[in-house]
mmCIF file of C-alpha atoms in Angstrom:
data_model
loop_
_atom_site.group_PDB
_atom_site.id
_atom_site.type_symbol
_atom_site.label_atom_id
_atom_site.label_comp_id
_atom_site.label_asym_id
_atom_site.label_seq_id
_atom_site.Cartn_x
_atom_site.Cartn_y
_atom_site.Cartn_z
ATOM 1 C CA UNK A 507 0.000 0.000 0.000
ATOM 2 C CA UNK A 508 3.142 2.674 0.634
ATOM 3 C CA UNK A 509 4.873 1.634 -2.249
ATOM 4 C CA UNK A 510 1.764 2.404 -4.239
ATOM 5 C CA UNK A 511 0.907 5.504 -2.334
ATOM 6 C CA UNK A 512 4.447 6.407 -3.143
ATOM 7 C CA UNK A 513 4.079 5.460 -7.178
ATOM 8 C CA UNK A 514 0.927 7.314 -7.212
ATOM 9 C CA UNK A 515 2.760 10.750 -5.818
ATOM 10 C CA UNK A 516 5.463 10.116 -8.403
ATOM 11 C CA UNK A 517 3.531 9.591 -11.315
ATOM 12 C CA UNK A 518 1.000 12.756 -10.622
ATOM 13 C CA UNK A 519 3.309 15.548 -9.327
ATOM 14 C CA UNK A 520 4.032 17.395 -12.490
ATOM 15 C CA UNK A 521 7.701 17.744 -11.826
ATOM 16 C CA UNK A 522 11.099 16.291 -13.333
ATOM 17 C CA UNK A 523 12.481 14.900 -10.151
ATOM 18 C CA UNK A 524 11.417 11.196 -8.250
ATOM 19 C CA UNK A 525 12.801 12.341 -5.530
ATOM 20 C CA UNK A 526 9.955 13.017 -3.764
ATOM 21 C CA UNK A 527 9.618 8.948 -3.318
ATOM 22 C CA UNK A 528 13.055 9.418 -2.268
ATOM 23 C CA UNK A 529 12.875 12.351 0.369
ATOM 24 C CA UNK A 530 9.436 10.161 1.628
ATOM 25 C CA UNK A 531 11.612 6.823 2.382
ATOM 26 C CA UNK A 532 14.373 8.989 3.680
ATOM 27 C CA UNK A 533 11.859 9.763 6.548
ATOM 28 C CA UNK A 534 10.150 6.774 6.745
ATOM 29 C CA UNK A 535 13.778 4.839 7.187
ATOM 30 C CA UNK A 536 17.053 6.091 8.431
ATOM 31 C CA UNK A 537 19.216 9.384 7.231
ATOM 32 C CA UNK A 538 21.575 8.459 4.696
ATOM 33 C CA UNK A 539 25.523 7.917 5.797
ATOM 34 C CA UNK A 540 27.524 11.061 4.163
ATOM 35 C CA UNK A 541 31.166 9.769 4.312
ATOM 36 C CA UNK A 542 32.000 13.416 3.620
ATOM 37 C CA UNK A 543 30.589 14.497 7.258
ATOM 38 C CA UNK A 544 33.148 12.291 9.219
ATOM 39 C CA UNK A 545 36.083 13.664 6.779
ATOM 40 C CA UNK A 546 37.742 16.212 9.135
ATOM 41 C CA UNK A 547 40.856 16.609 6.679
ATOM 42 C CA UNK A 548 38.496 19.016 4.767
ATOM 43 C CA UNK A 549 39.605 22.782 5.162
ATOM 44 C CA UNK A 550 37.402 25.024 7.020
ATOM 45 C CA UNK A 551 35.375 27.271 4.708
ATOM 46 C CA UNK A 552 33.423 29.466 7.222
ATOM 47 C CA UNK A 553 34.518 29.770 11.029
ATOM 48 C CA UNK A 554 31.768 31.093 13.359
ATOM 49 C CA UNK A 555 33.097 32.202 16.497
ATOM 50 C CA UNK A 556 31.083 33.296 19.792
ATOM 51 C CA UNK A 557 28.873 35.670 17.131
ATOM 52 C CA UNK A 558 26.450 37.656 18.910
ATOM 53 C CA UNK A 559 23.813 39.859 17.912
ATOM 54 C CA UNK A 560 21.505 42.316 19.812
ATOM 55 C CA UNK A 561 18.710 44.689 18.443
ATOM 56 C CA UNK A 562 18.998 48.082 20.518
ATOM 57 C CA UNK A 563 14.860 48.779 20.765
ATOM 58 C CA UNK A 564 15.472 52.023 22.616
ATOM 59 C CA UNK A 565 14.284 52.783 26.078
ATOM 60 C CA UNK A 566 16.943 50.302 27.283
ATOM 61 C CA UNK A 567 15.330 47.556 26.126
ATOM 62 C CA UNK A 568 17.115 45.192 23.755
ATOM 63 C CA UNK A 569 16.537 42.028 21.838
ATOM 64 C CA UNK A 570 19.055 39.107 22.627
ATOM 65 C CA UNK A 571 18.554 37.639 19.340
ATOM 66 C CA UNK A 572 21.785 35.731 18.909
ATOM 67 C CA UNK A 573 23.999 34.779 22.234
ATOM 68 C CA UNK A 574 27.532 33.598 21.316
ATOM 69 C CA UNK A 575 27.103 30.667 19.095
ATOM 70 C CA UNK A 576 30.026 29.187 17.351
ATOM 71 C CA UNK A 577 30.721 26.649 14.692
ATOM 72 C CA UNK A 578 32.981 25.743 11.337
ATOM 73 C CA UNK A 579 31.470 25.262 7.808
ATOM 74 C CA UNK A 580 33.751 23.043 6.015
ATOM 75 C CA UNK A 581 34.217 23.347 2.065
ATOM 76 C CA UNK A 582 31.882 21.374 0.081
ATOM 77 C CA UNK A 583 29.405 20.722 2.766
ATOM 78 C CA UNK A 584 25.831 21.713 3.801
ATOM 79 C CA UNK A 585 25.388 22.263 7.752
ATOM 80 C CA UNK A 586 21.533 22.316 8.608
ATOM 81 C CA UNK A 587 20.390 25.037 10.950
ATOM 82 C CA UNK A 588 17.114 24.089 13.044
ATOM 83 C CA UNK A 589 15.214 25.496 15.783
ATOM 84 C CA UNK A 590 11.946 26.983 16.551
ATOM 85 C CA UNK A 591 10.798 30.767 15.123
ATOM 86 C CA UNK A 592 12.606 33.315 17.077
ATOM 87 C CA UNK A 593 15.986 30.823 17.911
ATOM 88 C CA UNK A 594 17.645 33.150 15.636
ATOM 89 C CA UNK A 595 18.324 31.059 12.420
ATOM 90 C CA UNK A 596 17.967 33.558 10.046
ATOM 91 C CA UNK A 597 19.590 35.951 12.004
ATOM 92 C CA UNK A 598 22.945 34.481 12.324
ATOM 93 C CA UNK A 599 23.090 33.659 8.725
ATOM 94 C CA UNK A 600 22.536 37.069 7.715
ATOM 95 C CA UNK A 601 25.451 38.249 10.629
ATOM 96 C CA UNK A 602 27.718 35.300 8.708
ATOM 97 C CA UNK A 603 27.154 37.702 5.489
ATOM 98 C CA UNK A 604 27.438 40.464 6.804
ATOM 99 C CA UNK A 605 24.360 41.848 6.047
ATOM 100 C CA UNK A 606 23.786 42.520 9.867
ATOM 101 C CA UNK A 607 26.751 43.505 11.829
ATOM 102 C CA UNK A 608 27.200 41.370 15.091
ATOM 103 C CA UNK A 609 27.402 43.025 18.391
ATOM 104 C CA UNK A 610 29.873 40.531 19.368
ATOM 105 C CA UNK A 611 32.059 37.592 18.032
ATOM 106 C CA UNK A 612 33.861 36.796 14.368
ATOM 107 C CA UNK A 613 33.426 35.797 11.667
ATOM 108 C CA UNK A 614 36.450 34.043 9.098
ATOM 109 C CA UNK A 615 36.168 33.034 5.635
ATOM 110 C CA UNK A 616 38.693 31.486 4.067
ATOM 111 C CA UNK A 617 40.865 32.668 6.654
ATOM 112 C CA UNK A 618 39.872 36.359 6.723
ATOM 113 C CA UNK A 619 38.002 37.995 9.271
ATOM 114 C CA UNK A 620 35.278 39.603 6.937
ATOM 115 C CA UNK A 621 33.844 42.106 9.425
ATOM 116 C CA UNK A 622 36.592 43.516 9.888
ATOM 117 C CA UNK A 623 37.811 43.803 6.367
ATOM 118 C CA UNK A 624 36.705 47.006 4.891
ATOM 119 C CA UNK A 625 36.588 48.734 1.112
ATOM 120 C CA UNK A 626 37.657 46.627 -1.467
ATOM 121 C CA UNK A 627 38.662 43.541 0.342
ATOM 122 C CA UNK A 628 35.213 43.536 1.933
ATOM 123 C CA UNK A 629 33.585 43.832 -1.319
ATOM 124 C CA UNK A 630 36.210 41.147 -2.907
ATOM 125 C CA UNK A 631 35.394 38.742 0.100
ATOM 126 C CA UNK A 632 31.504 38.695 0.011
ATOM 127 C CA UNK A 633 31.772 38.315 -3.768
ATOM 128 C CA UNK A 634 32.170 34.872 -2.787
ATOM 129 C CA UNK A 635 29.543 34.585 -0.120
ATOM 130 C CA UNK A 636 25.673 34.786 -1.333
ATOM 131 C CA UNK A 637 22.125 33.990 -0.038
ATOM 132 C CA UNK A 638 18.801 32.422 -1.340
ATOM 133 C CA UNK A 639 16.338 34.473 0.775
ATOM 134 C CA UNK A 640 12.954 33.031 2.499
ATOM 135 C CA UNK A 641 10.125 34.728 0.414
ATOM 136 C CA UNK A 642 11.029 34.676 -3.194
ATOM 137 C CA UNK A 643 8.391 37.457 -4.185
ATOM 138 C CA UNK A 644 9.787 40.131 -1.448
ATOM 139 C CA UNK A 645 13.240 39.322 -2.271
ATOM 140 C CA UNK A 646 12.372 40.325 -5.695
ATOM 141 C CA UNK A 647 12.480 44.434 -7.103
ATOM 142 C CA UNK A 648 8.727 43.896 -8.770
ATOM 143 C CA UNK A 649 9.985 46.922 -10.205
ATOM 144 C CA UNK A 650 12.950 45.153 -12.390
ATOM 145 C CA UNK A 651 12.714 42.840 -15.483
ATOM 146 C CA UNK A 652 14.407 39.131 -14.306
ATOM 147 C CA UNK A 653 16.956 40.925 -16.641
ATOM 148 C CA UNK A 654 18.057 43.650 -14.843
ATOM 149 C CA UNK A 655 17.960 41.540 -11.623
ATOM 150 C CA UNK A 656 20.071 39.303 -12.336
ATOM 151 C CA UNK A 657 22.571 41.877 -14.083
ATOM 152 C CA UNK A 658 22.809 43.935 -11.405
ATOM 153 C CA UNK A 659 25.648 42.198 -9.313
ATOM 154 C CA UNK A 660 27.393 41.739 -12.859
ATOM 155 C CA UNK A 661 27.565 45.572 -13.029
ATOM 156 C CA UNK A 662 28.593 45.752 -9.651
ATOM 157 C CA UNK A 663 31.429 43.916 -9.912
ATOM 158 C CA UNK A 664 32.294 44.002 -13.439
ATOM 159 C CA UNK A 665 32.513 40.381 -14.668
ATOM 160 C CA UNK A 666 30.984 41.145 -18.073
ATOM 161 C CA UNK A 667 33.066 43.182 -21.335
ATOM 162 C CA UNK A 668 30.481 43.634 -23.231
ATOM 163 C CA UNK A 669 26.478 43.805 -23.402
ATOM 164 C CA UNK A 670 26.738 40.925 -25.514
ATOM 165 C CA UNK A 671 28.277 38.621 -22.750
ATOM 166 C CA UNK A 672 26.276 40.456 -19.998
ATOM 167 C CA UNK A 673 23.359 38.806 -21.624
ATOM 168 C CA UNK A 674 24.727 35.308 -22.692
ATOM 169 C CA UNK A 675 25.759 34.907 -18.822
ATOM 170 C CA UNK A 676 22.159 35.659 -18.187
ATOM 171 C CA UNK A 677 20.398 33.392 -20.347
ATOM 172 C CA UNK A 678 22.820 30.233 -19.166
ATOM 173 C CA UNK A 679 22.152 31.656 -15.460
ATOM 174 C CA UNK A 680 18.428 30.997 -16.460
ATOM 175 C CA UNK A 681 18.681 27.641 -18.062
ATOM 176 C CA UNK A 682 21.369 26.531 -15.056
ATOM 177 C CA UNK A 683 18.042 26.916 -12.789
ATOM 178 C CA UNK A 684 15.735 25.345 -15.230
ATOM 179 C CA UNK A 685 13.929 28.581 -16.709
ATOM 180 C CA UNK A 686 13.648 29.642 -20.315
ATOM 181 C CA UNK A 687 16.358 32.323 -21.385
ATOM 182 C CA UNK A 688 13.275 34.067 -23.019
ATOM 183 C CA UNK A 689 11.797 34.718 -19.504
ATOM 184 C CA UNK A 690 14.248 37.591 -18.821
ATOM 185 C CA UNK A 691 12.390 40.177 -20.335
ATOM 186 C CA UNK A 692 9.374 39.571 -17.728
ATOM 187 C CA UNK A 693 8.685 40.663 -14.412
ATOM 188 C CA UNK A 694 8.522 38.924 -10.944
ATOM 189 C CA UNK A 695 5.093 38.848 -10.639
ATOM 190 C CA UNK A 696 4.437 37.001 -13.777
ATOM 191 C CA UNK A 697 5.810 33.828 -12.242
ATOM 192 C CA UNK A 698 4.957 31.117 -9.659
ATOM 193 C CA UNK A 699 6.765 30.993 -6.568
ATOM 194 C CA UNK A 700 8.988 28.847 -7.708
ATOM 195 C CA UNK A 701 10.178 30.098 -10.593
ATOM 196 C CA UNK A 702 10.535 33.352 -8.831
ATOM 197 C CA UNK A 703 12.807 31.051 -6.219
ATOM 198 C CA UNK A 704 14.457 29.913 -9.293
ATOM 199 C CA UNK A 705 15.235 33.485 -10.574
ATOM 200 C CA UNK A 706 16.882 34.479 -6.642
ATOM 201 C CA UNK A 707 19.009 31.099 -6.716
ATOM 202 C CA UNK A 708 20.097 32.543 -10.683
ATOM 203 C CA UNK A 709 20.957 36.196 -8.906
ATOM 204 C CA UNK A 710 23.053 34.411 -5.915
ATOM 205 C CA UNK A 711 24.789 31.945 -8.629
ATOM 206 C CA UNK A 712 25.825 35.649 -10.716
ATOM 207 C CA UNK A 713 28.738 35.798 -8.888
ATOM 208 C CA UNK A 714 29.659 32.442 -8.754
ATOM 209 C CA UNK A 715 30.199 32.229 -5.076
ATOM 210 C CA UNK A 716 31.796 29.715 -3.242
ATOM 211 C CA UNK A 717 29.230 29.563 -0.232
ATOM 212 C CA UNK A 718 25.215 29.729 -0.039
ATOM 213 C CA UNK A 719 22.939 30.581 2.872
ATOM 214 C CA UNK A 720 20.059 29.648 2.564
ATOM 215 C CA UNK A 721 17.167 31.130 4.743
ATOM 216 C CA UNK A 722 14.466 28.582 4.423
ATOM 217 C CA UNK A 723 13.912 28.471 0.738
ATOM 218 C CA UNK A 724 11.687 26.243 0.507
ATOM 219 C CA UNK A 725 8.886 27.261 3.168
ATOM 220 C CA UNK A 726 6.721 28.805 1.394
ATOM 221 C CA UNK A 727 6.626 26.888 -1.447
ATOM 222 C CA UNK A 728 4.241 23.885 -2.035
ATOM 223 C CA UNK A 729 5.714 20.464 -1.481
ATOM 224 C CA UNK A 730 5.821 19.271 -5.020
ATOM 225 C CA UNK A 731 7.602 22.288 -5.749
ATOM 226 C CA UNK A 732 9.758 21.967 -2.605
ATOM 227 C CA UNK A 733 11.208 18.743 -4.027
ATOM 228 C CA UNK A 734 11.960 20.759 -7.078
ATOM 229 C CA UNK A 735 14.265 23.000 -5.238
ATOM 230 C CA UNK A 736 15.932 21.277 -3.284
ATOM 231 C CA UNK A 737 16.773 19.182 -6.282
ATOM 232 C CA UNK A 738 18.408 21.497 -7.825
ATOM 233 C CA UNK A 739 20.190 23.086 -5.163
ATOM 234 C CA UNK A 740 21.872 19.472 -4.710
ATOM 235 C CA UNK A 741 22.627 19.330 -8.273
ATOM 236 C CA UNK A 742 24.294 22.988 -7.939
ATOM 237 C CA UNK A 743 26.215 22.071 -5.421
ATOM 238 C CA UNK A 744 28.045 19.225 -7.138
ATOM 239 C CA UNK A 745 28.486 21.070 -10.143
ATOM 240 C CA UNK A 746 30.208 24.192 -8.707
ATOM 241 C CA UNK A 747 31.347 22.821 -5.294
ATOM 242 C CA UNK A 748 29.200 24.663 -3.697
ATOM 243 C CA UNK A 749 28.745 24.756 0.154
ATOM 244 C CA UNK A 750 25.715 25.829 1.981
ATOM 245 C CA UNK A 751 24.502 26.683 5.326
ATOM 246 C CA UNK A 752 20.591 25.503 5.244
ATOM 247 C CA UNK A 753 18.399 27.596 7.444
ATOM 248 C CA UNK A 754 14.739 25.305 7.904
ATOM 249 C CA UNK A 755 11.835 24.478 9.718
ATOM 250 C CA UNK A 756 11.298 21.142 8.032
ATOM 251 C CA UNK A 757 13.234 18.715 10.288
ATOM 252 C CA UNK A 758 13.130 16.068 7.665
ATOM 253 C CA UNK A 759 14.206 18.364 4.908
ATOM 254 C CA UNK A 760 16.980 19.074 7.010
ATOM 255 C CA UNK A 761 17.428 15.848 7.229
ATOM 256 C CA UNK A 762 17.770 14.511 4.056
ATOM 257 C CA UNK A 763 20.060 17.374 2.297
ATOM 258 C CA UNK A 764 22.493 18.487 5.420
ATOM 259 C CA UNK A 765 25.983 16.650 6.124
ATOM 260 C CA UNK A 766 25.778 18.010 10.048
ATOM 261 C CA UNK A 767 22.863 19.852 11.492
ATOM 262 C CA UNK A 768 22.784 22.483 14.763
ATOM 263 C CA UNK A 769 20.399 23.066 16.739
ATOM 264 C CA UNK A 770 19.028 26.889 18.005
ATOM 265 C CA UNK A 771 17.189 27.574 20.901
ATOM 266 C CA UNK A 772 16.812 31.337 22.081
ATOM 267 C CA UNK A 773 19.988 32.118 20.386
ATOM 268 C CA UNK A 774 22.168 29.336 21.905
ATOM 269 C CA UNK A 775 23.262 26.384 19.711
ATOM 270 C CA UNK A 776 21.743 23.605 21.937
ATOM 271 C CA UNK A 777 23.537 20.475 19.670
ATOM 272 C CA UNK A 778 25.544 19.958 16.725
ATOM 273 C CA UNK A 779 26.341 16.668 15.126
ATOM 274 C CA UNK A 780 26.200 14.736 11.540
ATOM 275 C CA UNK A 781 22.845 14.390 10.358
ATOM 276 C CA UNK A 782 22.832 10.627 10.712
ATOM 277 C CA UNK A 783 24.228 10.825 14.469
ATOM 278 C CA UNK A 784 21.821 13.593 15.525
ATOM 279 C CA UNK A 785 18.372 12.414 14.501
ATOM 280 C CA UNK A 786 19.752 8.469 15.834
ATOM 281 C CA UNK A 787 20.934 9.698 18.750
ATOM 282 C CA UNK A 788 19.978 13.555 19.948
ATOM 283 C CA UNK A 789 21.574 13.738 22.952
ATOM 284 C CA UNK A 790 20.123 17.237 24.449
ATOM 285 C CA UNK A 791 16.456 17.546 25.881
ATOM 286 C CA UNK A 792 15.197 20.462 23.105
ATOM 287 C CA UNK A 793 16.606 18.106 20.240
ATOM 288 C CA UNK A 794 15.092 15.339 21.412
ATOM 289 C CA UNK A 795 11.565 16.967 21.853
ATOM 290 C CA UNK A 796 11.936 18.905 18.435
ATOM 291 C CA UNK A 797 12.351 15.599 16.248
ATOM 292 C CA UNK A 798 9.713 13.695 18.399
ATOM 293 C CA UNK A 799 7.347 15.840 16.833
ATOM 294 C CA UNK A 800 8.341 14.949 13.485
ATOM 295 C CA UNK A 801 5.488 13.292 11.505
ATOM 296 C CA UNK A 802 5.873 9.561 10.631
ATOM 297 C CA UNK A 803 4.192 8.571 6.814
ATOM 298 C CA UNK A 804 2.701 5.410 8.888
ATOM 299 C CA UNK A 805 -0.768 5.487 10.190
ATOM 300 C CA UNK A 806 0.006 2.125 12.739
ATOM 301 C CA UNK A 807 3.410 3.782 13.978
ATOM 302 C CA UNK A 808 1.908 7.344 13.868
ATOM 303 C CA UNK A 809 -1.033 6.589 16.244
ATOM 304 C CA UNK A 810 0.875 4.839 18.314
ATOM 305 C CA UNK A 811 3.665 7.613 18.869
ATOM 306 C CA UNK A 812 4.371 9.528 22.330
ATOM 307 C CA UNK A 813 5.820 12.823 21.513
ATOM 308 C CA UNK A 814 7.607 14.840 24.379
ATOM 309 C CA UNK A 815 5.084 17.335 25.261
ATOM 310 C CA UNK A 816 6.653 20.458 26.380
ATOM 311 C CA UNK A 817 5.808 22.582 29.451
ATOM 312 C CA UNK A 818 6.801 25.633 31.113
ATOM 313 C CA UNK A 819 7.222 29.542 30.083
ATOM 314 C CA UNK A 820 9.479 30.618 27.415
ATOM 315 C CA UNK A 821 12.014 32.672 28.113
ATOM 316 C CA UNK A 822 11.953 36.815 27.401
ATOM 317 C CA UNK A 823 14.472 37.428 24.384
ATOM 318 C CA UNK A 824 14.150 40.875 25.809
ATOM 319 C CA UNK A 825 16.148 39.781 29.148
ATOM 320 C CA UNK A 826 19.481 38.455 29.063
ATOM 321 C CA UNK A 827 19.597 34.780 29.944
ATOM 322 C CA UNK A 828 20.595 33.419 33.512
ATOM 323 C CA UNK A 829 21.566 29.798 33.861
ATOM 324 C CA UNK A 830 20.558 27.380 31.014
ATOM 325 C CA UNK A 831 18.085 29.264 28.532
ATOM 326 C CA UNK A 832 15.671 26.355 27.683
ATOM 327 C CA UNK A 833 15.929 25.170 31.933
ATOM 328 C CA UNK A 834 11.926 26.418 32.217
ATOM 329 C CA UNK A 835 10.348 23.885 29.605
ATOM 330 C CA UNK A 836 13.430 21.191 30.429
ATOM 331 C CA UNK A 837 12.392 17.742 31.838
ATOM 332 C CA UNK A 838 15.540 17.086 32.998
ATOM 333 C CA UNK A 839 16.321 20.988 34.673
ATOM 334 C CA UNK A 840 18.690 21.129 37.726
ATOM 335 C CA UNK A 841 19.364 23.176 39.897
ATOM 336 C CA UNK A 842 22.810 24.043 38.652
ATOM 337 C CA UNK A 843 20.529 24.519 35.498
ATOM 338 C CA UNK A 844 19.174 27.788 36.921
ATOM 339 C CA UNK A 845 21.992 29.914 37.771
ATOM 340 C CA UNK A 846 25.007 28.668 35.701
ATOM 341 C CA UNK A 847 25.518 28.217 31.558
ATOM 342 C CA UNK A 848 26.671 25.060 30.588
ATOM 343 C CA UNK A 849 29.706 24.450 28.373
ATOM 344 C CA UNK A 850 29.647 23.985 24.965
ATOM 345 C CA UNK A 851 31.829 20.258 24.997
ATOM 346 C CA UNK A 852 32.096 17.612 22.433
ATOM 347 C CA UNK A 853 30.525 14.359 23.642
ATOM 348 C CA UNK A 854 31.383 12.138 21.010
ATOM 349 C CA UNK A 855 33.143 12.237 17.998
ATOM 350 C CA UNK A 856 32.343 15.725 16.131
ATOM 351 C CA UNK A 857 28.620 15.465 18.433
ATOM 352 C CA UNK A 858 28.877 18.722 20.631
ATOM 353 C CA UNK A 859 25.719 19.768 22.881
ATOM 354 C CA UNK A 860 25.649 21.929 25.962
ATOM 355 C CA UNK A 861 23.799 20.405 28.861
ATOM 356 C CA UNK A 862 23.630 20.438 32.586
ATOM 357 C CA UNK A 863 22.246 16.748 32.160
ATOM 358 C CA UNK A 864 24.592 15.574 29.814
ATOM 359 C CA UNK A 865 27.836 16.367 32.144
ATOM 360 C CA UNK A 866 25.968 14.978 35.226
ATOM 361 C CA UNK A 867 25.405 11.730 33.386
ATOM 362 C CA UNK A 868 29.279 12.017 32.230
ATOM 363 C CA UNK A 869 30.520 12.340 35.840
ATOM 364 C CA UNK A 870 28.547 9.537 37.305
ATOM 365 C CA UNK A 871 29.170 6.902 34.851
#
C-alpha cells in the first residue's frame, strides 16, 4: 500500500524529479551515511566564532537575538540550521554575510576575518559569499525585469566586457536553474513561486560564489515544488562545489540534504552533530523533543507515537539569559541549570551539545 501511495505521488506531481519517493523513504527509514561528514581533513570554509547579535529597541530595552554561538562550515558541505521561530536562524546567517553587523564575536572566511575587512577587500570577500532568501516574491524588485535583476551584481562587480556577454551569462544563469532564457524580459510577478525562487538562486549563482545561505527556501513553497528545489540546489552544489549553510523548519528536509545539522534555541546552539548521528541519537532535551514531533508517513506507527510534550514559560528574548536558557520547559532541569551556563563540549566524535544533564550523566558513569 506505501509503495503504491508512493508510485501514485510520483507519477501525478508534475515535476522532473522522483525524488519526492526518495525524500518520503528517507523519513520513513534512516538518514543516509555522508562519508563526507566524518572527513575532518576538509579545510574550514566558514569559522563562526562566539557571534552575537543584539537589536537596541530604545528605552533600554534590547533584543538578545543571537547569544555567542560558534561553529565551522567546512568546504563542500551543507550544515543544517534548526530550531523553533525566534531561535535566531535567520539571524545568524545574515550576521555570517554580513548583512547585519554582530554586536559581538567573528566571523572568518577562508581565513579572513570579513567584518573587519573594509573597502575593497570587503567587497572582494563577500563576492564569494551569497544567499537564497525566504520569500522569493519580497526578495524580488517587482519593479525590475528578471533581466536587470540578475545583471545587477554583474555591473557591480564588473565580470561582463560587453552587453553581448552580460546577456549570454544571463540566459545560461536561467537555463542553469531550469527557466527559459526568453523569460528575462518579464517581471517577478508574472511567475509562480517557484520560478521566482528559481530566478533568486540565478541572482546568488551571478557571482559564482563559493558559499550559499540559505534562509528557508523552501517554506513557502508547495511540497511538489519543494522537491523541485531542493533538487536542484543538490545538483548545484556538485556542479560548482558549492557549500551551503541551510536555514529550515522542516526537520526532515533538514534531514535529508544536510551533512551536520545544529540546533538553536533562544539564540544558543543547543547540539551539533552529523545528520545521521543527531536524529539516531539527539543527545540534548530540546533536540530530542523537536524531532519527536516529526510526523511519521505510517498510520500504525503514527497513532501509536508519544511525543515529548513540552511545558513551562518561554524565556523573554528581551532579558538576558541566567543559567541554562531552555531550563523552564526542560524535563531534565537542575538546579545548577538555573543559575550557571553550561559548556559547549564535544561528547562524542564531532557530536557537541551543551547540557547540565549531559555532564551529570558524564561524571557519574
Amino acid at each position: 500500500m506505501r509503495a503504491c501511495a508512493l508510485h501514485i505521488i510520483s507519477t501525478l506531481l508534475p515535476i522532473p524529479c522522483r525524488l519526492v519517493p526518495a525524500i518520503f523513504y528517507s523519513r520513513m527509514t534512516t538518514a543516509a551515511t555522508n562519508p563526507a561528514c566524518a572527513d575532518t581533513d576538509r579545510p574550514v570554509l566558514v569559522s563562526v566564532r562566539h557571534l552575537k547579535k543584539h537589536f537596541d529597541l530604545g528605552r533600554q530595552q534590547r533584543v538578545y537575538a543571537v547569544n555567542g554561538v560558534s561553529f565551522d562550515i567546512y568546504e563542500g558541505e551543507t550544515l543544517g540550521l534548526v530550531g523553533e521561530s525566534g531561535c535566531g536562524k535567520s539571524t545568524t546567517g545574515r550576521s555570517v554575510l554580513a548583512l547585519s553587523e554582530p554586536t559581538a564575536g567573528q566571523v572568518t572566511f577562508r581565513g579572513q576575518n570579513i567584518h573587519q575587512l573594509k573597502g575593497r577587500a570587503r567587497r572582494h570577500a563577500l563576492r564569494d559569499m551569497q544567499m537564497i532568501f525566504q520569500d522569493p516574491y519580497a526578495s524580488l524588485n517587482p519593479r525590475a525585469t528578471v533581466f536587470d535583476l540578475i545583471a545587477e551584481p554583474l555591473e557591480i562587480h564588473g565580470l561582463y566586457r560587453n552587453p553581448k556577454e552580460k546577456a549570454q551569462r544571463i540566459g545560461m544563469l536561467l537555463e542553469e536553474v531550469g527557466l527559459n532564457p526568453s523569460f528575462a524580459r518579464r517581471y517577478p510577478h508574472e511567475f509562480s513561486g517557484g520560478q521566482r525562487q528559481r530566478i533568486g538562486i540565478a541572482r546568488a549563482l551571478a557571482l559564482e560564489p563559493a558559499f550559499i545561505v540559505a534562509d528557508e527556501p523552501i517554506s513557502a513553497l508547495d511540497v511538489s515544488i519543494q522537491a523541485q528545489i531542493v533538487q536542484l540546489l543538490q545538483r548545484l552544489q556538485q556542479e560548482r562545489k558549492l557549500t551551503f549553510l541551510f536555514i529550515s523548519h522542516d526537520l526532515s528536509m533538514v534531514q535529508y540534504v544536510s551533512d551536520r545539522v545544529g540546533v538553536m534555541y533562544m539564540g544558543y546552539m543547543a547540539e551539533l552533530a552529523c545528520s545521521q548521528d543527531l536524529y539516531h541519537n539527539p543527545l540534548h532535551p530540546y533536540t530530542q523533543a523537536l524531532l519527536s514531533a516529526i510526523p511519521v508517513p505510517d498510520p500504525e506507527k503514527q497513532r501509536h507515537r508519544t511525543g515529548q510534550i513540552l511545558h513551562g514559560e518561554l524565556p523573554s528574548p528581551l532579558a538576558p539569559t541566567v543559567g541554562c536558557a531552555f531550563k523552564s520547559r526542560c524535563p531534565r532541569a537542575m538546579a545548577v541549570c538555573q543559575n550557571e551556563r553550561p559548556v559547549w563540549r564535544e561528547y562524542a566524535s564531532g557530536h557537541f551539545a551543551a547540557c547540565h544533564a549531559l555532564d551529570a550523566e558524564g561524571s557519574q558513569s
